[in-house]
Structures are given as C-alpha cells and as structure tokens.
Coordinates of C-alpha atoms in Angstrom, one line a residue:
M496 CA -3.2 39.0 2.3
A497 CA -0.8 36.8 -0.3
H498 CA 0.5 34.6 2.8
L499 CA -3.3 33.9 3.6
A500 CA -4.0 33.1 -0.2
A501 CA -1.5 30.9 -0.1
A502 CA -2.5 29.0 3.1
A503 CA -5.7 28.4 1.5
I504 CA -4.4 27.1 -1.9
G505 CA -2.6 24.6 0.4
A506 CA -5.8 23.7 2.4
A507 CA -7.7 23.1 -0.9
V508 CA -4.9 20.7 -2.3
V509 CA -5.3 18.6 0.8
V510 CA -9.3 18.7 0.9
L511 CA -9.4 17.9 -2.3
S512 CA -7.1 14.7 -1.7
F513 CA -9.4 13.1 1.2
G514 CA -12.7 15.2 0.8
P515 CA -13.4 16.2 -1.9
T516 CA -15.8 18.9 0.2
P517 CA -14.4 21.0 3.4
W518 CA -17.6 19.0 5.3
E519 CA -16.8 15.6 3.9
F520 CA -13.0 16.5 4.9
W521 CA -14.0 17.3 8.1
E522 CA -16.2 14.7 8.8
G523 CA -13.9 11.9 7.8
V524 CA -10.6 13.1 8.1
L525 CA -10.2 16.5 10.1
S526 CA -12.3 15.5 13.1
P527 CA -10.4 14.6 16.2
T528 CA -13.0 11.4 16.2
A529 CA -12.4 10.2 12.9
T530 CA -10.2 7.4 12.7
G531 CA -12.0 5.2 9.9
W532 CA -9.9 6.4 7.6
M533 CA -6.8 5.3 9.5
L534 CA -8.0 2.0 10.4
A535 CA -9.6 0.9 7.0
G536 CA -6.7 -0.5 5.5
P537 CA -6.7 0.7 2.0
M538 CA -3.8 3.1 3.0
G539 CA -2.0 0.5 4.6
P540 CA -0.7 -0.6 8.0
D541 CA 1.3 2.4 9.1
P542 CA -1.7 4.8 10.3
V543 CA -2.8 1.9 12.2
Q544 CA 0.7 1.7 13.9
Y545 CA 0.3 5.6 14.5
W546 CA -2.9 5.4 16.1
L547 CA -2.1 2.6 18.1
G548 CA 1.2 4.0 19.4
W549 CA -0.6 7.3 20.2
S550 CA -3.6 5.6 22.1
W551 CA -1.5 3.7 24.4
F552 CA 1.0 6.9 24.9
R553 CA -2.0 9.5 25.5
R554 CA -3.3 6.9 28.3
D555 CA -0.2 6.3 30.0
A556 CA 1.5 8.0 33.0
W557 CA 4.6 10.2 32.1
H558 CA 7.6 8.4 32.0
I559 CA 11.8 9.4 31.8
P560 CA 12.4 10.4 28.9
P561 CA 8.8 11.7 28.2
G562 CA 8.3 9.5 24.6
L563 CA 8.7 6.4 26.6
N564 CA 5.5 4.3 25.4
P565 CA 6.2 0.9 27.5
N566 CA 2.8 -0.7 27.1
Y567 CA 2.8 -0.8 23.2
G568 CA 4.7 -3.7 22.7
L569 CA 5.9 -5.0 26.3
E570 CA 9.6 -6.3 26.3
L571 CA 9.6 -5.0 22.3
S572 CA 8.6 -1.6 23.3
S573 CA 10.6 1.3 22.7
S574 CA 8.8 5.0 21.9
I575 CA 6.7 7.1 20.4
F576 CA 9.4 8.3 17.9
Y577 CA 9.4 4.5 16.6
A578 CA 5.5 4.3 16.3
D579 CA 6.0 7.8 14.3
T580 CA 3.1 9.2 16.0
I581 CA 4.9 12.8 15.5
P582 CA 6.1 13.7 19.3
L583 CA 5.8 17.8 17.9
I584 CA 2.2 16.8 18.5
A585 CA 1.8 14.0 20.4
L586 CA 3.9 15.4 23.6
P587 CA 1.8 18.7 24.0
L588 CA -1.8 16.9 23.7
K589 CA -0.9 14.4 26.2
A590 CA 0.5 17.1 28.3
I591 CA -3.2 18.8 28.1
R592 CA -5.4 14.9 27.9
S593 CA -7.4 16.2 31.5
L594 CA -9.1 18.7 29.3
V595 CA -9.5 17.7 25.5
T596 CA -9.7 13.9 24.4
V597 CA -8.4 13.6 20.8
E598 CA -8.4 10.5 19.4
Q599 CA -6.3 11.2 16.0
Y600 CA -4.8 14.2 15.0
W601 CA -3.3 13.6 12.0
G602 CA -6.2 15.4 9.5
M603 CA -5.4 18.7 11.4
W604 CA -1.2 17.5 11.1
L605 CA -1.9 16.8 7.4
L606 CA -4.2 20.1 6.5
F607 CA -1.0 22.3 8.4
C608 CA 1.4 20.8 6.2
G609 CA -0.6 21.9 2.9
M610 CA -0.8 24.8 4.5
A611 CA 2.8 25.6 5.2
Q612 CA 4.0 23.9 2.3
A613 CA 2.2 26.5 0.3
V614 CA 3.0 29.7 2.1
L615 CA 6.6 28.6 2.2
G616 CA 6.3 27.8 -1.5
L617 CA 5.3 31.4 -2.0
R618 CA 8.0 33.0 0.2
L619 CA 10.5 31.1 -1.5
A620 CA 9.1 32.6 -5.2
A621 CA 9.1 36.2 -3.5
L622 CA 12.6 36.1 -3.2
S623 CA 12.6 36.7 -7.0
G624 CA 11.5 40.5 -6.2
I625 CA 8.5 40.1 -8.5
G626 CA 6.6 42.8 -5.9
I627 CA 3.4 42.6 -4.4
T628 CA 1.1 44.4 -6.9
P629 CA -1.7 42.4 -7.8
A630 CA -0.1 40.9 -10.7
G631 CA 2.9 40.2 -9.1
T632 CA 0.7 38.3 -5.8
L633 CA -1.0 36.1 -8.5
A634 CA 2.5 35.1 -10.0
L635 CA 3.4 34.0 -6.6
L636 CA 0.3 32.0 -5.7
G637 CA 0.9 30.1 -8.7
A638 CA 4.1 29.3 -7.4
S639 CA 2.6 28.6 -4.2
A640 CA 0.0 25.9 -5.8
L641 CA 3.3 24.0 -7.5
F642 CA 4.6 23.3 -4.2
A643 CA 1.4 22.6 -2.8
L644 CA 0.4 19.9 -5.6
Q645 CA 3.8 17.9 -5.5
P646 CA 3.5 14.2 -5.6
M647 CA 6.4 14.0 -2.8
M648 CA 4.0 15.2 -0.4
L649 CA 0.8 14.1 -1.5
M650 CA 2.2 10.4 -1.9
R651 CA 3.4 10.8 1.8
M652 CA -0.2 11.7 2.9
A653 CA -1.3 8.6 1.4
G654 CA 0.7 6.3 3.8
H655 CA 3.7 8.2 5.6
L656 CA 1.9 10.9 7.7
A657 CA 4.9 12.2 9.2
L658 CA 6.7 12.6 6.1
A659 CA 4.5 15.1 4.7
G660 CA 6.5 17.2 7.1
Q661 CA 8.1 18.3 4.3
W662 CA 7.7 22.1 4.8
T663 CA 10.8 21.6 7.2
V664 CA 12.8 21.4 4.2
L665 CA 11.4 24.5 2.7
A666 CA 12.2 26.2 5.8
A667 CA 15.6 25.1 5.7
L668 CA 16.0 26.3 1.9
L669 CA 14.4 29.4 2.4
L670 CA 16.9 30.4 5.4
C671 CA 19.7 29.0 3.1
F672 CA 18.2 31.5 0.3
T673 CA 18.5 34.7 2.2
E674 CA 21.5 36.3 4.0
G675 CA 20.2 36.6 7.7
R676 CA 22.2 39.0 10.3
G677 CA 22.4 39.1 13.9
A678 CA 20.7 36.5 16.8
R679 CA 17.7 35.9 14.6
R680 CA 19.2 33.3 12.4
P681 CA 20.8 31.2 14.6
L682 CA 17.4 31.2 16.7
A683 CA 15.2 30.4 13.5
W684 CA 17.9 27.6 12.8
A685 CA 17.4 26.4 16.8
L686 CA 13.4 26.3 16.2
L687 CA 13.4 24.5 13.0
V688 CA 16.0 22.1 14.0
S689 CA 14.5 21.2 17.4
A690 CA 10.9 21.2 16.1
T691 CA 11.9 18.4 13.2
S692 CA 13.7 16.4 15.4
L693 CA 10.1 15.9 16.6
V694 CA 8.8 15.0 13.4
H695 CA 10.9 12.4 11.6
S696 CA 14.5 11.2 11.7
Y697 CA 14.8 11.6 7.6
L698 CA 13.9 14.9 7.8
L699 CA 15.8 15.9 10.6
V700 CA 19.0 14.7 8.6
M701 CA 17.9 16.7 5.5
V702 CA 17.5 20.1 7.9
G703 CA 20.7 19.2 9.8
A704 CA 22.7 19.2 6.7
L705 CA 21.4 22.2 5.1
W706 CA 21.8 24.2 8.4
G707 CA 25.6 22.9 8.4
A708 CA 25.3 24.8 4.6
D709 CA 24.1 27.9 5.9
W710 CA 26.1 27.6 9.1
L711 CA 29.4 27.3 6.7
R712 CA 28.6 30.2 4.4
R713 CA 28.0 32.4 7.1
T714 CA 31.0 31.3 8.7
I715 CA 33.4 31.8 6.2
A716 CA 31.6 35.3 5.1
A717 CA 32.0 36.8 8.4
P718 CA 33.5 34.8 11.6
A719 CA 32.3 35.7 14.6
L720 CA 32.7 33.7 18.3
G721 CA 28.4 33.6 18.0
R722 CA 29.3 30.9 15.4
A723 CA 30.5 28.4 17.8
A724 CA 28.0 29.3 20.0
E725 CA 25.4 28.2 17.3
A726 CA 27.7 25.0 16.1
V727 CA 26.9 23.8 19.7
L728 CA 23.3 24.9 20.4
V729 CA 21.6 23.6 17.5
P730 CA 22.7 20.3 17.3
A731 CA 22.2 20.3 21.1
L732 CA 18.7 20.9 20.5
G733 CA 18.6 18.6 17.9
A734 CA 20.1 16.0 20.2
A735 CA 17.5 17.0 23.2
G736 CA 14.6 17.0 21.0
L737 CA 15.2 13.1 19.7
W738 CA 16.3 12.3 23.4
A739 CA 12.3 13.9 24.6
A740 CA 10.5 11.4 21.8
G741 CA 12.7 8.3 23.0
F742 CA 15.0 8.2 20.2
F743 CA 18.0 6.8 22.4
V744 CA 16.2 4.0 23.9
L745 CA 16.5 1.8 21.5
R746 CA 19.9 0.3 21.7
A747 CA 20.2 -2.2 18.9
G748 CA 18.1 -2.6 15.5
L749 CA 18.6 0.9 14.3
E750 CA 21.0 -0.9 11.5
A751 CA 19.9 -2.6 8.9
W752 CA 20.4 -4.0 5.2
G753 CA 18.7 -2.6 2.4
Y754 CA 20.8 0.7 1.6
G755 CA 20.3 0.4 -2.1
D756 CA 17.1 -1.5 -2.7
L757 CA 15.4 1.5 -1.9
G758 CA 17.7 4.1 -4.2
F759 CA 16.6 7.2 -6.3
N760 CA 15.9 6.4 -9.8
V761 CA 18.1 9.1 -12.2
L762 CA 14.7 9.9 -14.0
A763 CA 12.6 9.5 -11.3
W764 CA 11.5 13.5 -11.3
F765 CA 10.5 12.5 -14.9
D766 CA 8.6 9.3 -14.3
S767 CA 4.6 9.5 -14.1
T768 CA 3.7 5.9 -13.3
L769 CA 1.9 6.9 -10.3
W770 CA 0.9 10.1 -10.4
G771 CA 1.0 11.6 -14.1
S772 CA -1.7 11.3 -16.5
I773 CA -0.1 13.3 -19.7
L774 CA 3.5 12.1 -19.7
P775 CA 4.1 8.1 -20.3
P776 CA 5.8 6.1 -17.7
I777 CA 9.2 5.6 -17.2
P778 CA 10.8 2.3 -16.8
D779 CA 12.0 1.5 -13.2
L780 CA 12.7 -1.4 -10.6
R781 CA 9.2 -0.4 -9.1
H782 CA 10.6 -0.6 -5.1
G783 CA 8.4 0.7 -2.5
E784 CA 9.4 4.2 -2.7
S785 CA 9.0 4.0 -6.6
G786 CA 7.1 7.1 -7.9
S787 CA 7.0 9.2 -5.1
D788 CA 9.6 11.5 -6.7
Y789 CA 7.7 12.7 -9.9
L790 CA 7.4 16.4 -9.8
G791 CA 4.4 17.2 -12.2
L792 CA 4.3 18.2 -15.8
G793 CA 3.9 21.9 -14.3
G794 CA 6.4 21.4 -12.1
I795 CA 9.0 19.9 -15.1
L796 CA 8.0 22.7 -17.1
L797 CA 8.7 25.3 -14.5
L798 CA 12.1 23.4 -14.5
A799 CA 12.6 24.0 -18.5
A800 CA 11.4 27.7 -17.9
G801 CA 14.3 28.5 -15.4
L802 CA 16.9 26.5 -17.4
V803 CA 16.2 28.7 -20.3
T804 CA 16.0 31.7 -18.7
V805 CA 19.7 31.0 -16.8
C806 CA 20.9 30.3 -20.5
L807 CA 19.5 33.6 -22.0
R808 CA 20.0 36.0 -19.0
R809 CA 23.5 36.3 -17.8
D810 CA 22.8 39.5 -16.1
L811 CA 20.7 37.8 -13.1
G812 CA 23.8 37.1 -10.7
I813 CA 23.1 33.5 -10.8
R814 CA 27.0 32.8 -11.2
A815 CA 27.6 35.1 -8.1
A816 CA 24.9 33.3 -5.9
L817 CA 26.3 30.0 -6.7
M818 CA 29.9 31.2 -6.0
R819 CA 28.6 32.5 -2.4
S820 CA 26.5 29.3 -1.5
W821 CA 29.0 26.7 -2.6
P822 CA 28.5 25.0 0.8
L823 CA 25.0 24.6 -0.1
V824 CA 25.4 23.4 -3.6
V825 CA 27.5 20.8 -2.1
V826 CA 25.4 19.3 0.6
L827 CA 22.2 19.1 -1.9
I828 CA 24.9 17.3 -4.4
A829 CA 25.9 15.0 -1.2
L830 CA 22.4 14.1 -0.4
I831 CA 21.2 13.1 -3.8
L832 CA 24.5 11.2 -4.1
F833 CA 23.2 9.4 -1.0
A834 CA 19.8 9.0 -2.5
M835 CA 21.2 7.2 -5.6
T836 CA 23.2 4.9 -3.6
H837 CA 26.1 3.0 -4.9
M838 CA 23.6 1.2 -7.2
P839 CA 22.1 3.8 -9.6
S840 CA 19.3 3.5 -11.6
I841 CA 18.7 4.7 -15.0
A842 CA 15.4 4.1 -16.6
G843 CA 14.9 0.6 -14.6
V844 CA 18.7 -0.6 -15.2
R845 CA 20.7 -0.9 -12.1
I846 CA 24.7 0.0 -11.8
T847 CA 27.1 -1.0 -9.2
L848 CA 29.5 1.4 -9.3
F849 CA 31.6 0.4 -5.8
E850 CA 30.9 -2.3 -3.2
P851 CA 31.2 -0.6 0.3
P852 CA 32.6 -2.4 3.0
P853 CA 29.4 -4.7 5.3
W854 CA 29.7 -2.2 7.9
M855 CA 29.0 1.1 5.8
L856 CA 25.7 -0.6 4.7
R857 CA 24.7 -1.4 7.6
L858 CA 25.2 2.2 9.0
A859 CA 23.5 3.5 6.0
G860 CA 20.7 1.1 6.2
I861 CA 19.4 3.4 9.3
L862 CA 18.3 5.7 6.5
R863 CA 17.6 2.8 3.7
A864 CA 14.7 4.7 2.2
S865 CA 17.7 6.7 0.6
T866 CA 15.3 8.1 -2.3
R867 CA 13.6 10.7 -0.3
F868 CA 17.4 12.3 0.0
A869 CA 16.3 13.8 -3.2
W870 CA 13.6 15.9 -2.0
P871 CA 16.0 18.9 -0.6
L872 CA 17.8 19.2 -4.1
A873 CA 14.5 18.9 -6.0
Y874 CA 12.6 21.5 -3.8
A875 CA 16.0 23.9 -4.3
L876 CA 15.5 23.4 -7.9
L877 CA 11.8 24.3 -8.1
A878 CA 13.0 27.1 -6.0
S879 CA 15.6 28.3 -8.3
A880 CA 13.5 28.2 -11.2
A881 CA 10.9 30.1 -9.9
I882 CA 12.9 32.6 -8.9
V883 CA 15.1 33.1 -11.6
T884 CA 12.5 33.0 -14.2
L885 CA 10.1 36.0 -12.0
R886 CA 13.2 37.7 -11.9
A887 CA 13.9 37.7 -15.6
L888 CA 10.4 38.8 -16.2
G889 CA 10.5 41.5 -13.3
P890 CA 7.6 44.0 -12.1
N891 CA 7.1 45.2 -15.2
R892 CA 5.9 42.0 -17.0
A893 CA 4.2 41.1 -13.7
R894 CA 0.6 40.1 -15.7
L895 CA 2.6 37.7 -18.4
A896 CA 4.9 36.1 -15.1
A897 CA 1.1 35.5 -13.5
L898 CA -0.5 34.1 -16.8
L899 CA 2.7 31.7 -16.7
F900 CA 2.6 30.4 -13.3
A901 CA -1.2 30.3 -13.2
A902 CA -0.9 28.0 -16.7
L903 CA 1.8 25.9 -15.2
A904 CA -0.4 25.3 -11.8
A905 CA -3.4 24.2 -14.4
V906 CA -1.1 21.9 -16.1
Q907 CA 0.1 20.8 -12.8
L908 CA -3.0 20.3 -11.5
V909 CA -4.4 18.5 -14.6
D910 CA -2.0 16.1 -14.8
L911 CA -2.1 15.2 -11.1
L912 CA -5.8 15.0 -10.9
P913 CA -7.1 11.7 -11.7
S914 CA -4.6 10.3 -9.1
I915 CA -5.6 12.5 -6.4
R916 CA -9.1 11.5 -6.7
H917 CA -7.6 8.0 -6.3
Y918 CA -5.8 8.6 -3.1
E919 CA -9.3 10.4 -2.1
S920 CA -11.5 7.4 -3.2
L921 CA -8.9 5.4 -0.7
V922 CA -10.4 7.7 2.6
I923 CA -13.9 9.0 1.1
K924 CA -15.7 6.1 1.1
E925 CA -14.7 4.8 5.0
P926 CA -17.0 5.3 7.9
R927 CA -15.8 7.6 10.4
I928 CA -15.4 4.7 12.8
Q929 CA -14.0 1.3 11.9
P930 CA -16.1 -1.5 12.7
E931 CA -14.0 -3.7 15.4
R932 CA -11.9 -6.8 13.7
L933 CA -12.7 -8.9 15.8
P934 CA -16.6 -9.0 16.5
D935 CA -17.3 -12.1 18.2
P936 CA -18.9 -11.4 21.4
F937 CA -16.9 -13.7 23.5
W938 CA -13.7 -11.2 23.2
D939 CA -15.7 -9.0 25.6
E940 CA -15.7 -11.5 28.4
I941 CA -12.0 -12.2 27.4
G942 CA -11.1 -8.4 27.8
K943 CA -12.8 -8.5 31.1
A944 CA -10.7 -11.6 32.7
Y945 CA -7.4 -10.7 31.6
T946 CA -4.9 -7.9 31.5
R947 CA -2.4 -8.7 29.0
I948 CA -2.5 -10.6 25.5
R949 CA 0.4 -11.7 24.0
A950 CA 1.2 -12.7 20.2
V951 CA 3.2 -15.8 19.9
P952 CA 5.9 -16.5 18.4
A953 CA 6.9 -12.5 18.8
A954 CA 7.5 -10.3 15.6
D955 CA 7.1 -7.2 14.5
R956 CA 4.2 -6.9 12.4
G957 CA 3.7 -10.5 12.8
L958 CA 0.5 -12.2 11.8
H959 CA -2.8 -11.1 13.5
W960 CA -0.9 -7.9 14.8
E961 CA -3.7 -5.4 14.2
S962 CA -6.2 -7.5 15.3
T963 CA -4.5 -8.5 18.7
A964 CA -3.2 -5.0 19.2
R965 CA -6.5 -3.0 18.2
F966 CA -8.4 -5.3 20.9
A967 CA -6.4 -4.8 23.7
I968 CA -6.5 -1.2 23.3
R969 CA -10.1 -0.9 22.9
H970 CA -10.4 -3.2 26.4
G971 CA -7.3 -1.0 28.2
M972 CA -5.2 -4.6 28.3
T973 CA -1.5 -4.2 27.2
T974 CA 0.4 -6.5 24.5
D975 CA 3.4 -7.6 22.4
A976 CA 1.8 -7.4 19.4
V977 CA 3.4 -4.8 17.8
Y978 CA 4.4 -2.7 14.5
L979 CA 7.2 -0.5 15.0
A980 CA 9.6 1.3 12.9
R981 CA 12.7 0.2 14.4
I982 CA 12.9 -2.6 16.9
D983 CA 15.5 -4.5 18.7
P984 CA 16.0 -8.1 16.9
G985 CA 17.5 -9.3 20.5
A986 CA 14.7 -8.3 22.2
I987 CA 12.4 -10.4 19.7
A988 CA 14.7 -13.5 20.3
A989 CA 14.6 -13.2 23.8
L990 CA 11.0 -12.7 24.3
R991 CA 10.0 -15.8 22.1
E992 CA 12.4 -18.2 23.8
K993 CA 11.1 -16.9 27.2
I994 CA 7.3 -17.4 26.6
A995 CA 8.4 -20.9 24.3
A996 CA 9.5 -22.0 27.6
Q997 CA 6.5 -20.4 29.9
L998 CA 3.7 -22.2 27.6
F999 CA 5.7 -25.7 27.0
S1000 CA 6.1 -25.8 31.0
G1001 CA 2.2 -24.6 31.3
R1002 CA 3.5 -22.0 33.5
H1003 CA 1.6 -19.4 31.7
E1004 CA 2.0 -15.4 33.3
P1005 CA -0.8 -14.5 35.5
G1006 CA -3.9 -12.4 33.6
T1007 CA -2.5 -13.4 30.3
V1008 CA -4.5 -14.6 26.8
Y1009 CA -2.2 -15.6 24.4
V1010 CA -2.6 -16.1 20.5
L1011 CA -0.9 -18.5 19.1
R1012 CA 0.5 -17.8 15.4
D1013 CA 2.5 -20.7 14.4
R1014 CA 2.2 -24.7 14.3
D1015 CA 5.4 -25.1 16.4
T1016 CA 3.6 -22.5 19.1
L1017 CA 0.5 -24.5 18.9
K1018 CA 1.9 -27.7 19.7
R1019 CA 4.1 -26.6 22.3
A1020 CA 0.9 -24.9 24.0
D1021 CA -1.0 -27.9 23.6
F1022 CA 1.5 -29.9 25.4
G1023 CA 1.9 -27.3 28.5
R1024 CA -1.8 -27.0 29.1
D1025 CA -4.1 -28.4 31.1
R1026 CA -7.1 -29.1 28.6
E1027 CA -10.2 -28.5 31.3
R1028 CA -8.8 -25.7 33.0
D1029 CA -7.0 -23.9 29.7
P1030 CA -9.0 -24.0 26.6
M1031 CA -7.7 -23.4 23.2
L1032 CA -10.0 -22.1 20.8
L1033 CA -10.7 -20.3 18.0
I1034 CA -12.2 -17.2 17.4
D1035 CA -12.8 -15.1 14.6
G1036 CA -9.9 -16.7 13.1
L1037 CA -7.4 -16.7 15.8
V1038 CA -6.0 -19.4 17.4
V1039 CA -6.7 -18.2 21.4
L1040 CA -5.2 -20.2 24.6
L1041 CA -6.9 -18.7 28.0
P1042 CA -5.1 -20.3 30.5
G1043 CA -6.9 -20.7 33.9
W1044 CA -10.4 -20.3 32.1
G1045 CA -11.7 -23.4 34.1
D1046 CA -15.3 -24.5 33.9
R1047 CA -16.3 -20.7 33.3
P1048 CA -18.8 -20.7 30.4
I1049 CA -17.7 -20.4 26.7
P1050 CA -20.0 -20.1 23.9
S1051 CA -21.7 -23.1 21.7
H1052 CA -20.6 -21.5 18.4
L1053 CA -17.0 -21.5 19.2
R1054 CA -14.7 -24.3 18.7
R1055 CA -12.4 -25.6 20.8
L1056 CA -9.1 -27.1 19.3
A1057 CA -7.7 -30.4 20.2
P1058 CA -4.4 -32.0 18.1
P1059 CA -3.7 -33.0 15.4
F1060 CA -4.7 -29.5 14.2
E1061 CA -4.4 -30.4 10.8
D1062 CA -8.3 -28.5 9.2
L1063 CA -7.3 -24.9 10.7
P1064 CA -8.7 -22.4 7.9
E1065 CA -6.2 -20.8 5.8
G1066 CA -4.4 -17.9 7.3
T1067 CA -4.9 -19.2 10.9
I1068 CA -1.4 -19.6 11.8
T1069 CA 1.6 -20.2 9.7
E1070 CA 3.8 -23.1 9.6
G1071 CA 7.3 -21.5 10.4
V1072 CA 8.2 -18.7 12.6
R1073 CA 7.4 -15.2 10.8

C-alpha cells in the first residue's frame, strides 16, 4: 500500500507540472497522439529532435544494429541513440507497430519517471527501519515526496526528457545501500545496467560507476568466483544495450571541446535562481545547465537535520557504515570532482586549478555537461539524511517523524510551486496537435513531386532544420536537415563538398528538392541551374530550388528569385556557413 501511495505522489507531481488536472494532463501530454507540447517551441528544440527521430525510426524497416535510423539525416544519420529517443521504449514500440500506432511516448515516460522516483525514494528512506505503522508510513511518504519534488529531475522534464530517468540512479543507490546476497544482486545490477544503457549515456556512466563500487565492496567482503563472472557479464550487457541502440555506429564526433564550461558550481545545491521562491539566489556563471542542481528548501533542511543527527547521535553505526562502504564513498567523490572539473566555480567565480592536456579535455568532452555528475552524491546525501534522521527518531517517535517529513515536503512544494507553474504554462496552452510551420499549400505539391529534401549547406541544427524536417516526415520524404546529440564533423564536411559540386554543375540528384540556407549556396545553385526548368522560389521564408519542375504550374503568389538576391527577408538565409 505504501508503494502505491508513493507512486501516486510521484504521478501527482508530474501532473501538477504539466496538467494541472489529470484530464488536462492526459489530453495535452500523456495521450499518444498529443504532440503539440513537444513541437510548440517553448521547451526548446530537443523535444522536436526526439519526435522526429522516433517518427522516422518507427516507419523504417529494421536494420543491424536495431537502433540504426538512416532516413533521419541521410549521410549525416546515425541511430536513435543520438536522437535521444529512449531506445528502452522505442525498440519494443517499433516491434509492435503493426498492432498500435504511437505518435509520442514521452508523456508516459515522464509519468513513469515521477512514479519510479517517488517509489525508490520511499524504499531508500525505509532502510531506516522506521516501521510500517501508519505514522511510520506517513513519514516515509513525506521522504518520498522530497525525492519526487527534486529540481534535478523536474528540470529535465522541461526539455532533456531522457534524463528525467534519474530513478536509475536511485535504484543503483538502493543496491549500494543494501547488502545483497546470492545471485539476485548480480542479476539486479545486470538488469539495471542493461536498461540504463538504453536510456542515456550520462545515466549509464553514473550507474556503471555505482555498480563498480558495489561490486568492489562485495568482492572485498566475500571473494567468490561469481564475482569474476559478474565483472564480465554486467559490462557486457551494458555494451550490448549500447550496440542495440546504435551507439557504436558513430565513428567520429563523440569527442568535443567544452569540458569545464558546464561544470558544477560548489554552491549549486543552494542556488534557488531558477527553482526556488524563498531563498535568495546565489551568483553563478549561468551556463546552460545552471540552476538545475538546487535541492529545494525542504531538501536543504533535510540535509541540515541529517547533519545535526550525525553530530548528536554517535550510536547509529554511521562510522562503521562509511568504513564498510568506502568504495561507494570514493566513487561519489570522484563523480563530484569530475562534475566540478579542473575549473570549479564558487558563487560565480571560476578558479583554474590546473591545465589538463588537450587529449584529456577532448576525451572528457564526451561528457562535457559535467555538472550532471553531481546527481549521485546529491541523492546519496538526501537518502542518507532521511535514513539517519528517521533511524534516530525510531518507531517510538514515528508520529514526530511523520510531522517532520510532512513539513519538509510541504516546504519543498511551497518553495518550488511558482517554478512548477511556470513550466506548466509552457505546455498547457499548446494545442494537442501543433500547426505546420510551413503552411503554404504549394508544399503539398512539392511533397508529391520529390522523395528527398536537402538543406544546404549541411549542418547539425542548421537554419530552418526543424521546418524542413517536419515537412519531410509529413510527406514521407528523407532529409539531411537534422539535429542530433552527436554528429560526425567529417561527414558534414564531405556532404557540403558533394552537394556544392552538384549545385554548381547543375547535376542535381534525382527526386531531390533543395532548401538553400546561405548566400554562397544560393549563388552557386543559381549558376548551375536552368532557370526555365529549375525555378528558385521563396516559400514561407525558405529559399527553395525545384530541379526539373519545368512548366508545371506555380502559384502566382510565390516569388521567383533571380540575382542579385539583395532584398530577401531577414532570417531567410545567412551570410556565412552555419
């Protein structure tokens, strides 16, 4: 019963964030046909990327590996792993596509994440031994609410939807916090690591590190032949999940610069800038990940309660637990140090401790949004504070514990509610089905006449990428207008050179229409085209080249383009390659 109540709390938090009523949440977010909240724009371009990646993937044939997604990006394509489509759900849904059509599943994913977060928070707090009396259960549910009302998770529900799966980190901590005997513990880790490999790479690194700590602790405590088998099996299953999702198809582009720019602010857990309404904000460098690590006032007060308990009660076995779990402590410290990077910041002041060699910076750049690696320690501290506080109060003072944790949960909700309402406003006003971004009826004629649409020059998230890609998927076309989490820069360069030569020579690809995105490309395409056969039009703010259109009709309201191309509306093209 307590687990069901915790799941209801987690569901209520998600509904409150998107609803605000269950019916509005179903209509606007949860329904498999409700795509407007993802395509509207206020949540940024990432949800559009997810939906487009899934839309092409579910319509395509199966490939090897199963996550391959060649029609989304053509020469720039890779797999659903790099479109962040949550392969854990995308792969099985594609397998049953003949039975059910699902336009989007991210609403269901977010609801599940909220419920799982709350349930696992309850399970962690229950390690205190507070008991299952009514008062003890209420105390655990208060702790559950604190985990469900964490900005670390809620922030990701407003854009980085796969990263809302922080229940994977809580599940890993639950395994680390418990002894575990026999074959069930390796099996649990194997399932968790393989599932996480199909969710997101950042979460996989965290969960994998926590598994390594637990494996080392158990191996030191009781060496056994099975430990060696587990050391092979668990990483192998994680690698198998990555292979199935298509992680290994990208040969270049994983390494990147930027490690250190998105680091963890030492005071980030207390920085209320984006999420809090009670505490004053703390100065920060304000990068793209800033504000997402705030623990909430209820979470901060819980840490304070845990600290006071540790100082006053020396009989709770804390020292022995830390000594026994030293591998976990080492891993958590290593993760937070990686999060802070070699250039930690404190209240907006960055301090460069040392200069890593370039190869190390490029390698670390694979995980350049390093502030996320503070999550395991944050959750471990919250769980530990809940456990020691509840254990100190004990079953005999369960009513006091219930009052305390209910108060902490209430403070957390009051602190976060204005921001929750703000994020809700980004979604609730949007229609269930978003209108097309290219409304001119002539686009339908183009969609009938061509099978491929290229955006030139090739780029990752280039100008007009979303409008072009959404048009392509609506008409069953393939496209290189793409936005992916990682992309091969060599493939971009090669494609630019190839298409530039085609346009300049007039040897256009059969069945291909071109969206021209910069002035150099426009001039090159104009030089190579037959102006009678290959009209160049301005349609809904896009410059479009229609090779081989010939004498087919063109609506009179559309503007035919010719040199010198000096009076194009702002935003139609760029002056340089982007």
